């Protein structure tokens, strides 16, 4: 629905009607009567409280009229209750209001859901001072697979949180069966109730500090470099940024540079904006890295930094709104911070998949940053050590490249695993290099982007694989705790003695994970101090703190890690980096597999010392001629970008076109399949002759059946994004009307980052 600009002067009579969008999965606006006390003052963009069913919702006025919609019976209209936050602060920023509408159009999402993104958080009642905490008996039952299926989801949810779960949080989603499950868990002594230190929240998950200055400085300070340790930005960059900030026009710069060359440029740009009385928003994909970056910028700029996050409360929202100029650092939701006079938006690590919101409205923060910069007439910088292809060929952006000096690069050697014995984890050359590094105390880092002991167990007789009964995916093998786990729903199963298909007892692990690497490293280097960094070992805050402190102090002889190593502040350089399976990501059925592999290899190589300081990288692979591998070996990024872009254009994949993933899910396979085929037909019928839109599918989705749901998917390709979204919007509205009571879910993901 377009924003009503009210070209005809509005007669503010005693009868005034307002169309209000509410934050729900509803595409249309609802018409309300305007109460007499608001007739003369209510404006488009005002936040209002309106009755909606049995509850009261905050919405936004999108149009005003002195006559009701044609055919509507005014006797049934409800009246607006009041302005949302009193008369003083009810107006939503026009730029944020318009941004929410654009997101709805660009991502084929209900405007109401997009409105949620820009509305201030609603203060909630005080939370219960009680927490549920898992006991040792409960954790043992969970690890051993002895927990009954009906109790497992609740117990697993509590166990995943090191400080336990607030009883009020659990209460929000608890039905009668869950209440009984909690009672049983308490009786079994698998959970216990403790007093919580905090008893009040401003939002359901409020647990953040108000600014970076209040973070744990003891943890952050040790890893924060000083301004003197960082490369100075060149004068040409400083002058150009100052000019971009001064002209008050939307500008885009793609900064292709290693992090140490980005951070001083970022700090300088913030100070330049601040000197012009302009605010800045800095985005980072991961929360841990955003916190680290916020603290570092606070040190470098000497300015107050506000940390903004999806769970930030109304106090934080008001703090960001009132302070001008303001500097906000946060994850993707920080792009909606209610700042005034924005001059700079900086997206650090713009290629990070974490910038894509997985839930409706499924926006990409990088693209929304560009939208907001347009509305605010601000400079947006898309910065990365390896920009995405989309940013690399962005016709509307300037590209600024800072190549690392050759002297700062490690020596990179390729190990062809085809010449090694089958099943080799450490090649002969890597073992020799590891022994030298351990003896010389220069540090070893072994990189493998897969946790667990093995990807799966496979029967050597029938080839059967133990699978999750709900999700239908292979269970990951964890040798340390002797269990199989589903990576989708978290189901934990006891290690079987025999194959569930043929009952044979010859089950073997296939596909190495970091847990197996640790086992082998400890066997080969029994006296070395070894630490493993992955999603399992870093789950508990106390364990994570101990591991990171060991990294900074140089306590570990051998580090074994996944990509979580890149999600925080920089890791101190090591003398030897061993990339165990450089090509493992190439086998993923995703058109971005090569690009992600290249990004990951560049990041892994950056963890080694310069060659002048003895730094070496051994890159093990079975695909030594792949362009992602060759580009890393040669240190020539354009070699990768050119070949990858050629392949994308040949196959009609982004950035050569726009892509939308459409999926249908439900518990009845027959109904899901029928609905998917019908959706395709509806979409085809809406296309005008010769419109450049291609539809692939529908096919069953890969990756299992979470929560027992069947899923079908289609891919829709088109060069014109506006046309593509318009056709999808028309078709999904028809499908949702037809299957309103069919318990079928239709999902639209425009420009998806994950396939299948």
XYZ file of C-alpha atoms in Angstrom:
756
model
C 0.000 0.000 0.000
C 1.571 3.306 -1.037
C 2.029 6.042 1.514
C -0.811 8.563 1.308
C 0.708 11.983 0.588
C -2.720 13.673 0.984
C -2.563 15.783 -2.191
C -6.126 17.011 -1.461
C -6.360 19.242 1.640
C -7.941 17.323 4.490
C -11.074 18.788 6.055
C -10.742 18.074 9.754
C -14.406 17.685 10.563
C -15.802 15.888 13.578
C -15.587 12.630 11.632
C -12.067 11.570 10.708
C -10.903 8.110 9.646
C -7.395 6.700 9.937
C -5.875 3.703 8.191
C -3.537 2.024 10.677
C -0.897 -0.637 10.062
C -0.337 -2.991 13.012
C 2.764 -5.161 13.584
C 1.251 -8.486 12.542
C 1.544 -10.858 9.563
C -1.210 -8.938 7.800
C -0.695 -7.098 4.532
C -3.632 -4.696 4.763
C -4.292 -1.652 6.926
C -7.289 -1.356 9.272
C -9.602 1.642 9.363
C -10.340 3.267 12.734
C -12.374 6.234 13.867
C -10.281 9.125 15.157
C -11.449 10.273 18.624
C -12.565 13.887 18.904
C -9.547 14.942 20.976
C -7.164 13.826 18.176
C -9.079 15.086 15.122
C -7.084 18.333 14.876
C -3.655 16.925 15.796
C -3.338 13.383 14.400
C -0.902 13.106 11.489
C 0.367 10.426 9.130
C 3.262 8.618 10.813
C 1.898 9.039 14.341
C 2.110 5.965 16.547
C -1.248 5.052 18.047
C -2.717 2.426 20.363
C -5.660 0.612 18.771
C -7.976 -2.196 19.923
C -7.219 -5.350 17.933
C -9.309 -8.377 18.819
C -8.977 -8.940 22.541
C -5.765 -6.956 22.894
C -4.329 -3.473 22.394
C -1.615 -2.980 19.750
C 0.675 -0.143 18.796
C 0.415 0.773 15.123
C 1.168 3.627 12.771
C -1.193 5.867 10.833
C -0.572 5.572 7.086
C -3.472 7.683 5.780
C -6.223 10.025 6.969
C -9.579 10.741 5.363
C -12.740 12.674 6.196
C -14.900 9.931 4.682
C -14.914 6.150 5.266
C -13.771 3.610 2.653
C -16.434 2.862 0.070
C -18.862 0.164 1.179
C -17.656 0.068 4.788
C -20.255 0.118 7.570
C -19.049 2.772 9.999
C -21.188 1.371 12.817
C -18.694 -1.487 13.174
C -15.582 0.696 13.232
C -13.545 0.829 16.428
C -11.976 4.009 17.724
C -8.284 4.743 18.195
C -7.564 4.457 21.913
C -4.815 7.082 22.181
C -1.432 8.199 20.941
C 1.153 5.522 21.673
C 3.409 7.448 24.001
C 1.496 10.547 24.942
C 1.327 13.674 22.820
C 5.010 14.479 23.214
C 6.667 11.528 21.477
C 4.116 9.818 19.257
C 5.471 10.693 15.831
C 7.579 8.081 14.066
C 10.497 9.437 12.056
C 9.358 9.936 8.463
C 12.541 8.300 7.160
C 12.051 5.203 9.338
C 8.365 5.089 8.430
C 9.188 5.203 4.717
C 12.005 2.688 5.240
C 9.551 0.165 6.700
C 7.341 0.559 3.620
C 10.274 0.044 1.247
C 11.338 -3.097 3.107
C 7.805 -4.452 2.725
C 8.010 -3.889 -1.030
C 11.585 -5.112 -1.504
C 11.169 -8.309 0.531
C 7.501 -9.129 -0.230
C 6.540 -8.933 3.445
C 3.483 -7.541 5.253
C 4.012 -3.880 6.073
C 2.910 -4.594 9.625
C 5.820 -6.996 10.163
C 8.227 -4.414 8.764
C 6.748 -1.769 11.043
C 7.907 -3.855 14.032
C 11.479 -3.100 13.004
C 11.175 0.659 13.479
C 8.757 0.929 16.407
C 10.256 1.425 19.887
C 10.214 -1.610 22.191
C 7.278 -1.847 24.565
C 8.199 -1.969 28.261
C 6.993 -5.189 29.843
C 6.026 -6.178 33.330
C 8.614 -7.232 35.862
C 9.978 -10.699 35.391
C 9.924 -13.414 37.973
C 13.016 -13.518 40.188
C 13.205 -17.307 39.750
C 15.301 -19.317 37.302
C 15.211 -22.951 36.254
C 18.729 -24.438 36.190
C 19.685 -27.915 34.968
C 21.311 -30.174 37.580
C 24.217 -32.587 37.075
C 21.713 -35.474 37.018
C 19.680 -33.684 34.360
C 22.710 -32.991 32.190
C 23.844 -36.593 32.528
C 20.397 -37.833 31.481
C 20.440 -35.509 28.480
C 23.941 -36.532 27.384
C 23.196 -40.229 27.820
C 19.949 -39.986 25.865
C 17.924 -41.203 28.852
C 15.547 -38.246 28.831
C 12.039 -39.148 27.578
C 11.050 -37.487 24.313
C 8.262 -35.402 25.886
C 10.674 -33.914 28.446
C 13.689 -33.439 26.174
C 12.756 -30.105 24.494
C 12.225 -28.310 27.830
C 15.299 -29.850 29.487
C 17.491 -29.124 26.457
C 16.277 -25.517 26.321
C 17.182 -24.959 29.981
C 20.525 -26.788 29.637
C 21.652 -24.596 26.725
C 21.735 -21.543 29.007
C 24.630 -21.443 31.436
C 22.714 -19.269 33.961
C 19.468 -21.152 33.492
C 16.138 -19.876 32.188
C 13.884 -17.287 33.820
C 10.623 -18.882 34.881
C 8.769 -15.901 33.395
C 10.427 -16.536 30.023
C 9.347 -20.157 30.114
C 5.869 -19.117 31.202
C 5.334 -17.090 28.026
C 5.297 -20.191 25.810
C 4.119 -22.824 28.233
C 1.012 -24.900 27.641
C -0.460 -27.529 29.947
C 1.856 -30.293 28.676
C 4.912 -28.100 29.207
C 3.760 -27.278 32.749
C 3.517 -30.993 33.473
C 6.956 -31.560 31.914
C 8.519 -28.936 34.207
C 6.854 -30.538 37.236
C 8.226 -33.973 36.269
C 11.729 -32.569 35.706
C 11.657 -30.977 39.179
C 10.490 -34.230 40.793
C 13.296 -36.138 39.067
C 15.765 -33.506 40.355
C 16.874 -32.870 36.761
C 16.205 -29.151 37.183
C 16.169 -26.922 40.217
C 14.808 -23.450 40.961
C 17.177 -20.675 42.053
C 16.757 -16.975 42.785
C 17.638 -14.580 39.963
C 19.816 -11.549 40.619
C 17.738 -9.376 38.303
C 14.007 -8.937 38.787
C 13.015 -6.298 36.274
C 13.358 -5.964 32.534
C 12.485 -3.416 29.950
C 12.093 -5.987 27.190
C 11.626 -9.764 27.398
C 15.304 -10.522 26.888
C 16.843 -7.413 28.410
C 20.309 -8.307 29.588
C 22.552 -5.834 27.831
C 24.496 -2.934 29.252
C 23.583 0.567 28.139
C 26.852 1.442 26.465
C 30.211 0.037 25.493
C 31.794 1.911 28.397
C 29.977 -0.493 30.746
C 31.251 -3.694 29.090
C 33.790 -5.910 30.832
C 36.869 -3.815 30.173
C 39.143 -6.421 31.716
C 38.197 -8.901 29.024
C 38.233 -6.440 26.132
C 41.226 -4.257 26.888
C 43.864 -6.949 26.434
C 42.884 -7.559 22.819
C 42.307 -3.944 21.724
C 45.186 -2.464 19.713
C 46.061 1.187 20.170
C 45.797 3.730 17.375
C 49.596 3.710 17.066
C 49.611 -0.034 16.309
C 47.173 0.306 13.412
C 48.046 1.444 9.866
C 47.230 5.099 9.248
C 44.612 5.853 6.568
C 46.052 7.670 3.573
C 45.256 11.390 3.146
C 43.276 10.739 -0.061
C 40.801 8.549 1.857
C 40.422 11.092 4.687
C 39.776 13.932 2.237
C 37.282 11.921 0.196
C 35.265 10.817 3.255
C 35.138 14.399 4.517
C 33.802 15.537 1.138
C 31.154 12.762 1.091
C 29.967 13.755 4.571
C 29.884 17.442 3.684
C 27.758 17.266 0.510
C 24.628 15.816 2.188
C 24.011 13.326 -0.614
C 23.629 9.563 -0.524
C 26.992 8.015 -1.444
C 28.247 4.405 -1.404
C 31.823 3.218 -1.020
C 32.935 -0.422 -1.120
C 36.097 -0.685 0.980
C 38.128 -3.803 0.143
C 40.725 -4.001 2.917
C 41.988 -6.218 5.777
C 40.506 -5.382 9.190
C 43.627 -3.590 10.462
C 43.350 -1.170 7.522
C 39.599 -0.722 8.066
C 39.438 0.076 11.760
C 41.424 3.347 11.755
C 39.510 4.466 8.674
C 36.286 3.723 10.544
C 37.399 5.580 13.685
C 38.464 8.557 11.585
C 35.165 8.631 9.676
C 33.208 8.596 12.963
C 35.247 11.531 14.276
C 34.768 13.439 11.015
C 30.992 12.897 11.163
C 30.910 13.901 14.838
C 32.795 17.113 14.077
C 30.040 17.967 11.564
C 27.384 17.215 14.220
C 26.307 14.059 12.385
C 25.483 10.644 13.848
C 26.928 7.282 12.811
C 25.660 3.692 12.718
C 28.192 0.846 12.651
C 26.975 -2.674 11.904
C 28.723 -5.988 12.564
C 27.276 -9.413 11.802
C 28.107 -11.144 15.106
C 27.272 -9.813 18.571
C 30.634 -10.749 20.107
C 32.507 -8.901 17.375
C 30.143 -5.922 17.616
C 30.892 -5.655 21.353
C 34.629 -5.875 20.713
C 34.408 -3.325 17.908
C 32.339 -0.979 20.064
C 34.906 -1.047 22.851
C 37.771 -0.513 20.411
C 36.030 2.460 18.793
C 35.298 3.945 22.214
C 39.036 3.805 22.915
C 40.114 5.140 19.517
C 37.555 7.954 19.145
C 37.136 8.961 22.824
C 33.404 9.269 22.088
C 30.479 7.656 23.946
C 29.316 4.563 22.047
C 25.836 3.071 22.433
C 25.411 -0.649 21.838
C 22.130 -1.298 20.034
C 20.645 -4.748 19.629
C 17.346 -6.450 18.882
C 16.693 -6.903 22.623
C 17.603 -3.338 23.551
C 14.933 -1.812 25.786
C 13.001 1.439 25.502
C 15.592 3.313 27.600
C 18.293 2.436 25.060
C 15.959 3.398 22.211
C 15.271 6.777 23.830
C 18.971 7.290 24.567
C 19.851 6.787 20.897
C 16.984 9.039 19.799
C 17.779 11.969 22.093
C 21.560 12.216 21.751
C 22.829 14.118 18.700
C 25.297 13.414 17.341
C 25.210 9.800 18.443
C 27.337 6.760 17.627
C 25.596 3.391 17.635
C 27.294 0.015 17.216
C 25.338 -3.206 16.890
C 24.196 -6.175 14.891
C 21.772 -6.030 11.946
C 18.857 -4.506 13.918
C 21.002 -1.456 14.775
C 20.262 -0.144 11.280
C 16.839 0.836 12.682
C 18.261 2.907 15.560
C 16.195 6.141 15.801
C 19.133 8.503 15.283
C 18.814 12.039 14.013
C 21.130 13.711 11.462
C 22.807 10.518 10.270
C 25.948 11.188 8.255
C 27.688 7.793 8.240
C 26.541 4.172 8.038
C 29.365 1.616 8.125
C 28.707 -2.084 7.450
C 31.788 -4.003 8.594
C 32.251 -7.456 7.078
C 29.387 -6.692 4.686
C 29.596 -10.184 3.147
C 28.711 -11.865 6.476
C 25.599 -14.092 6.052
C 24.558 -13.040 9.584
C 23.345 -9.733 8.117
C 20.411 -11.609 6.598
C 17.402 -11.814 8.942
C 16.184 -15.456 9.001
C 12.616 -14.591 10.032
C 9.992 -12.478 8.302
C 10.538 -9.905 6.841
C 13.884 -11.554 5.945
C 15.692 -8.324 5.128
C 19.416 -8.027 4.454
C 20.956 -5.358 6.701
C 23.541 -4.420 4.062
C 20.840 -3.571 1.536
C 18.660 -1.871 4.166
C 21.709 0.212 5.134
C 21.870 1.451 1.544
C 18.116 2.204 1.621
C 18.442 4.168 4.852
C 21.461 6.057 3.537
C 19.336 7.131 0.562
C 16.616 8.463 2.866
C 19.062 10.160 5.226
C 21.368 11.471 2.458
C 24.250 9.766 4.209
C 27.493 8.046 3.293
C 27.364 4.247 3.512
C 30.617 2.266 3.553
C 30.450 -1.465 2.784
C 33.721 -2.771 4.205
C 35.265 -6.231 4.065
C 38.501 -8.143 3.578
C 36.617 -10.014 0.836
C 33.557 -8.110 -0.432
C 30.572 -10.030 -1.732
C 30.165 -10.283 -5.492
C 27.021 -8.153 -5.178
C 29.025 -5.285 -3.668
C 32.034 -5.829 -5.908
C 30.037 -5.108 -9.067
C 27.672 -2.508 -7.551
C 27.430 0.062 -10.338
C 26.310 2.793 -7.949
C 29.274 2.444 -5.595
C 32.883 3.569 -5.636
C 35.404 0.820 -4.883
C 38.401 1.573 -2.690
C 40.963 -1.232 -2.396
C 43.770 -1.499 0.146
C 45.969 -4.481 -0.659
C 47.987 -5.897 2.249
C 51.719 -5.484 1.820
C 53.513 -8.533 0.444
C 55.891 -8.471 3.407
C 52.917 -8.924 5.757
C 51.710 -12.086 4.027
C 52.618 -15.596 5.229
C 54.207 -18.226 3.031
C 51.368 -20.366 1.631
C 52.074 -23.957 0.581
C 49.636 -26.307 -1.100
C 49.358 -29.965 -0.073
C 47.579 -32.178 -2.621
C 45.652 -34.739 -0.547
C 45.300 -36.945 -3.618
C 48.938 -37.887 -3.057
C 48.341 -38.817 0.596
C 46.974 -42.122 1.977
C 43.156 -42.322 2.124
C 41.575 -40.883 5.254
C 44.573 -38.667 6.006
C 43.818 -35.923 8.500
C 47.355 -34.539 8.861
C 49.564 -34.819 5.778
C 53.216 -35.740 6.217
C 54.336 -32.172 5.510
C 51.840 -30.774 8.007
C 53.009 -33.177 10.731
C 56.634 -32.142 10.222
C 55.679 -28.461 10.312
C 53.577 -28.993 13.465
C 56.482 -30.664 15.285
C 58.777 -27.763 14.415
C 56.235 -25.160 15.527
C 55.493 -26.950 18.819
C 59.203 -27.347 19.572
C 59.929 -23.700 18.730
C 56.834 -22.433 20.627
C 55.641 -20.420 17.609
C 52.055 -21.670 17.852
C 49.909 -23.914 15.647
C 46.361 -23.299 14.453
C 44.429 -26.118 12.773
C 41.350 -24.932 10.904
C 38.386 -27.161 10.028
C 34.894 -25.739 9.693
C 32.963 -28.703 11.100
C 32.388 -29.451 14.777
C 31.755 -32.867 16.333
C 33.808 -36.036 15.929
C 32.303 -37.098 12.604
C 29.627 -35.878 10.243
C 27.718 -39.137 10.640
C 27.902 -42.855 11.373
C 27.587 -45.162 8.360
C 26.911 -48.890 8.352
C 29.643 -50.699 6.409
C 27.219 -53.490 5.496
C 24.137 -51.690 4.143
C 25.258 -48.046 3.996
C 22.505 -47.004 6.408
C 22.884 -43.818 8.451
C 21.162 -43.124 11.817
C 18.776 -40.224 11.215
C 16.616 -37.901 13.300
C 13.042 -39.280 13.308
C 11.563 -35.760 13.155
C 13.938 -33.975 10.789
C 15.148 -36.891 8.610
C 18.762 -35.628 8.630
C 21.852 -37.651 9.532
C 22.764 -37.404 13.221
C 26.189 -35.928 14.019
C 28.510 -38.168 16.060
C 30.035 -36.740 19.280
C 32.562 -39.218 20.609
C 33.444 -37.260 23.778
C 29.956 -37.702 25.248
C 29.127 -40.871 23.303
C 25.986 -39.607 21.608
C 24.383 -38.651 18.309
C 22.824 -35.201 17.951
C 20.492 -33.587 15.424
C 21.808 -30.216 14.283
C 18.249 -29.013 13.566
C 16.117 -29.858 16.607
C 18.847 -30.753 19.126
C 17.654 -34.334 19.659
C 20.266 -36.371 21.571
C 20.352 -40.133 21.056
C 22.394 -42.898 22.661
C 25.122 -44.300 20.432
C 23.575 -47.434 18.847
C 25.268 -50.819 19.150
C 24.025 -51.857 15.730
C 22.719 -50.410 12.488
C 19.053 -49.359 12.858
C 18.399 -50.605 9.301
C 20.078 -54.035 9.047
C 21.098 -54.642 12.703
C 24.760 -55.178 11.730
C 27.311 -53.992 14.284
C 29.771 -52.403 11.838
C 29.087 -48.667 12.231
C 31.945 -46.354 11.252
C 32.347 -42.564 11.555
C 32.699 -40.633 8.285
C 33.633 -36.997 7.761
C 36.045 -35.445 10.246
C 35.082 -32.785 12.772
C 37.074 -30.658 15.218
C 36.523 -33.163 18.018
C 38.329 -35.855 16.023
C 41.109 -33.408 15.149
C 41.588 -32.770 18.874
C 41.715 -36.504 19.643
C 44.352 -37.079 16.942
C 46.387 -34.030 17.948
C 46.487 -35.157 21.597
C 47.573 -38.630 20.499
C 50.375 -37.285 18.304
C 51.459 -34.475 20.657
C 50.745 -35.764 24.184
C 52.770 -33.042 25.925
C 51.377 -30.086 23.966
C 48.760 -27.745 25.403
C 45.771 -28.062 23.083
C 42.492 -26.114 22.953
C 39.445 -26.531 20.718
C 37.336 -23.554 19.613
C 33.925 -24.392 18.194
C 30.247 -23.908 18.953
C 30.364 -26.649 21.599
C 33.376 -25.532 23.648
C 32.361 -21.850 23.552
C 28.745 -22.460 24.560
C 29.402 -21.784 28.247
C 30.586 -18.280 29.084
C 33.058 -19.449 31.768
C 34.643 -21.962 29.387
C 34.750 -19.400 26.574
C 36.458 -16.820 28.794
C 39.107 -19.354 29.842
C 39.797 -20.339 26.230
C 40.070 -16.752 24.959
C 42.323 -15.744 27.856
C 44.600 -18.647 26.917
C 44.741 -17.438 23.325
C 45.733 -13.898 24.313
C 48.357 -15.099 26.788
C 49.832 -17.646 24.363
C 49.007 -20.564 26.679
C 48.006 -22.958 23.890
C 50.585 -24.728 21.732
C 47.913 -25.963 19.322
C 44.571 -24.281 18.604
C 41.862 -26.208 16.762
C 38.976 -24.125 15.506
C 36.064 -23.474 13.199
C 34.912 -20.130 11.799
C 33.900 -19.012 15.322
C 37.515 -17.842 15.518
C 36.556 -14.991 13.170
C 33.420 -13.931 15.058
C 35.198 -11.994 17.788
C 38.210 -9.701 18.018
C 41.318 -10.695 16.051
C 43.185 -13.809 17.193
C 46.946 -13.347 17.795
C 48.918 -14.566 14.789
C 50.364 -18.084 14.847
C 53.583 -19.399 13.356
C 51.770 -22.193 11.511
C 48.219 -22.397 10.181
C 47.067 -25.762 8.862
C 43.876 -25.719 6.778
C 42.900 -29.381 6.934
C 40.243 -29.560 4.209
C 40.298 -26.347 2.206
C 37.696 -27.670 -0.218
C 35.132 -29.057 2.267
C 32.757 -26.150 1.649
C 32.829 -26.647 -2.122
C 30.640 -29.747 -1.856
C 27.672 -27.859 -0.383
C 24.758 -27.620 -2.871
C 24.714 -23.817 -2.926
C 25.679 -21.486 -5.766
C 27.646 -19.397 -3.236
C 29.766 -22.378 -2.094
C 32.907 -21.232 -3.932
C 32.546 -17.643 -2.700
C 32.130 -18.713 0.922
C 35.066 -21.104 0.635
C 37.233 -18.293 -0.707
C 36.174 -15.947 2.118
C 36.889 -18.615 4.722
C 40.334 -19.378 3.289
C 41.281 -15.681 3.218
C 40.256 -15.376 6.882
C 42.170 -18.522 7.868
C 45.328 -17.374 6.074
C 45.129 -14.020 7.891
C 45.682 -15.835 11.209
C 49.307 -16.667 10.297
C 52.312 -14.470 10.988
C 54.048 -12.679 8.102
C 56.584 -14.742 6.161
C 59.307 -12.408 7.449
C 58.440 -13.625 10.977
C 58.408 -17.285 9.939
C 54.673 -17.520 9.250
C 53.529 -20.498 7.168
C 50.182 -21.762 5.906
C 49.737 -25.359 4.749
C 46.582 -25.629 2.693
C 45.423 -29.242 2.254
C 43.019 -29.900 -0.616
C 41.822 -32.444 -3.163
C 40.962 -29.654 -5.638
C 44.270 -27.794 -6.125
C 43.139 -26.212 -9.424
C 39.881 -24.692 -8.145
C 39.796 -20.924 -8.674
C 39.043 -20.234 -4.981
C 42.180 -22.144 -3.955
C 44.368 -20.644 -6.697
C 43.276 -17.083 -5.837
C 44.313 -17.589 -2.205
C 47.644 -19.125 -3.215
C 48.457 -16.278 -5.596
C 47.096 -13.508 -3.370
C 45.118 -12.156 -6.344
C 41.470 -11.500 -5.327
C 40.433 -10.386 -8.813
C 41.399 -13.811 -10.136
C 38.612 -15.290 -8.020
C 36.051 -12.540 -8.612
C 36.410 -12.603 -12.401
C 36.079 -16.373 -12.764
C 33.249 -16.663 -10.241
C 31.308 -13.821 -11.844
C 31.650 -15.469 -15.256
C 30.176 -18.693 -13.852
C 27.286 -16.843 -12.169
C 26.396 -15.035 -15.375
C 26.508 -18.266 -17.345
C 24.119 -19.979 -14.898
C 21.916 -16.919 -14.217
C 22.636 -16.604 -10.510
C 23.085 -13.438 -8.426
C 24.509 -10.907 -8.913
C 23.696 -11.510 -12.594
C 20.016 -11.596 -11.606
C 17.772 -11.430 -8.545
C 16.618 -14.590 -6.850
C 13.648 -15.397 -4.636
C 13.191 -18.624 -2.718
C 9.567 -19.667 -2.318
C 8.688 -22.474 0.068
C 5.545 -24.264 1.171
C 5.443 -26.258 4.406
C 2.922 -28.298 6.343
C 2.388 -31.685 7.964
C 0.363 -33.218 5.125
C 2.784 -34.114 2.310
C 0.061 -34.394 -0.328
C -1.411 -30.985 0.484
C 2.050 -29.368 0.564
C 2.996 -30.787 -2.834
C -0.345 -29.729 -4.360
C -0.059 -26.209 -2.930
C 3.492 -25.825 -4.261
C 2.463 -26.834 -7.781
C -0.562 -24.565 -7.598
C 1.619 -21.647 -6.473
C 3.890 -22.146 -9.479
C 0.886 -22.195 -11.804
C -0.510 -19.046 -10.192
C 2.829 -17.307 -10.609
C 3.124 -18.352 -14.255
C -0.379 -17.075 -14.988
C 0.436 -13.668 -13.496
C 3.396 -13.171 -15.835
C 2.855 -11.003 -18.867
C 4.210 -12.400 -22.132
C 8.011 -12.130 -22.496
C 8.588 -10.964 -18.916
C 12.142 -12.115 -18.039
C 11.211 -14.333 -15.086
C 12.258 -17.981 -14.714
C 10.709 -20.478 -12.256
C 12.624 -23.596 -11.174
C 10.799 -26.321 -9.241
C 8.913 -27.051 -7.071
C 11.002 -29.812 -5.488
C 11.251 -31.254 -1.954
C 13.600 -29.127 0.139
C 16.966 -30.493 1.183
C 18.068 -30.463 4.785
C 15.406 -32.589 6.405
C 11.973 -31.929 7.919
C 12.243 -29.747 11.050
C 9.384 -30.393 13.502
C 8.035 -33.100 11.228
C 6.960 -30.644 8.512
C 7.243 -31.417 4.811
C 8.628 -28.623 2.657
C 8.688 -27.891 -1.059
C 10.617 -25.053 -2.639
C 10.854 -23.093 -5.870
C 13.446 -20.640 -7.122
C 12.303 -17.632 -9.103
C 14.895 -15.693 -11.110
C 14.465 -12.250 -12.624
C 16.601 -9.331 -13.759
C 14.087 -6.672 -12.685
C 13.715 -6.897 -8.904
C 10.659 -4.636 -8.755
C 8.802 -6.736 -11.323
C 9.889 -9.976 -9.641
C 8.626 -8.857 -6.222
C 5.360 -7.527 -7.634
C 4.508 -10.842 -9.314
C 5.429 -12.855 -6.213
C 3.369 -10.535 -3.997
C 0.293 -10.995 -6.191
C 0.637 -14.783 -6.208
C 1.319 -15.258 -2.484
C -1.748 -13.178 -1.584
C -3.901 -15.479 -3.724
C -2.367 -18.615 -2.188
C -2.797 -17.412 1.405
C -6.447 -16.602 0.747
C -7.051 -20.036 -0.751
C -5.261 -21.971 2.006
C -6.312 -19.729 4.893
C -7.549 -22.686 6.958
C -5.293 -25.370 5.520
C -2.416 -25.065 8.028
C -0.068 -24.439 5.133
C 2.705 -21.869 5.423
C 3.941 -19.876 2.431
C 7.382 -18.283 2.787
C 9.064 -15.747 0.502
C 12.810 -15.125 0.819
C 14.049 -12.478 -1.620
C 17.783 -12.698 -2.368
C 18.323 -15.644 0.026
C 21.791 -16.335 1.433
C 21.101 -19.969 2.307
C 19.851 -22.450 -0.267
C 17.796 -25.497 0.762
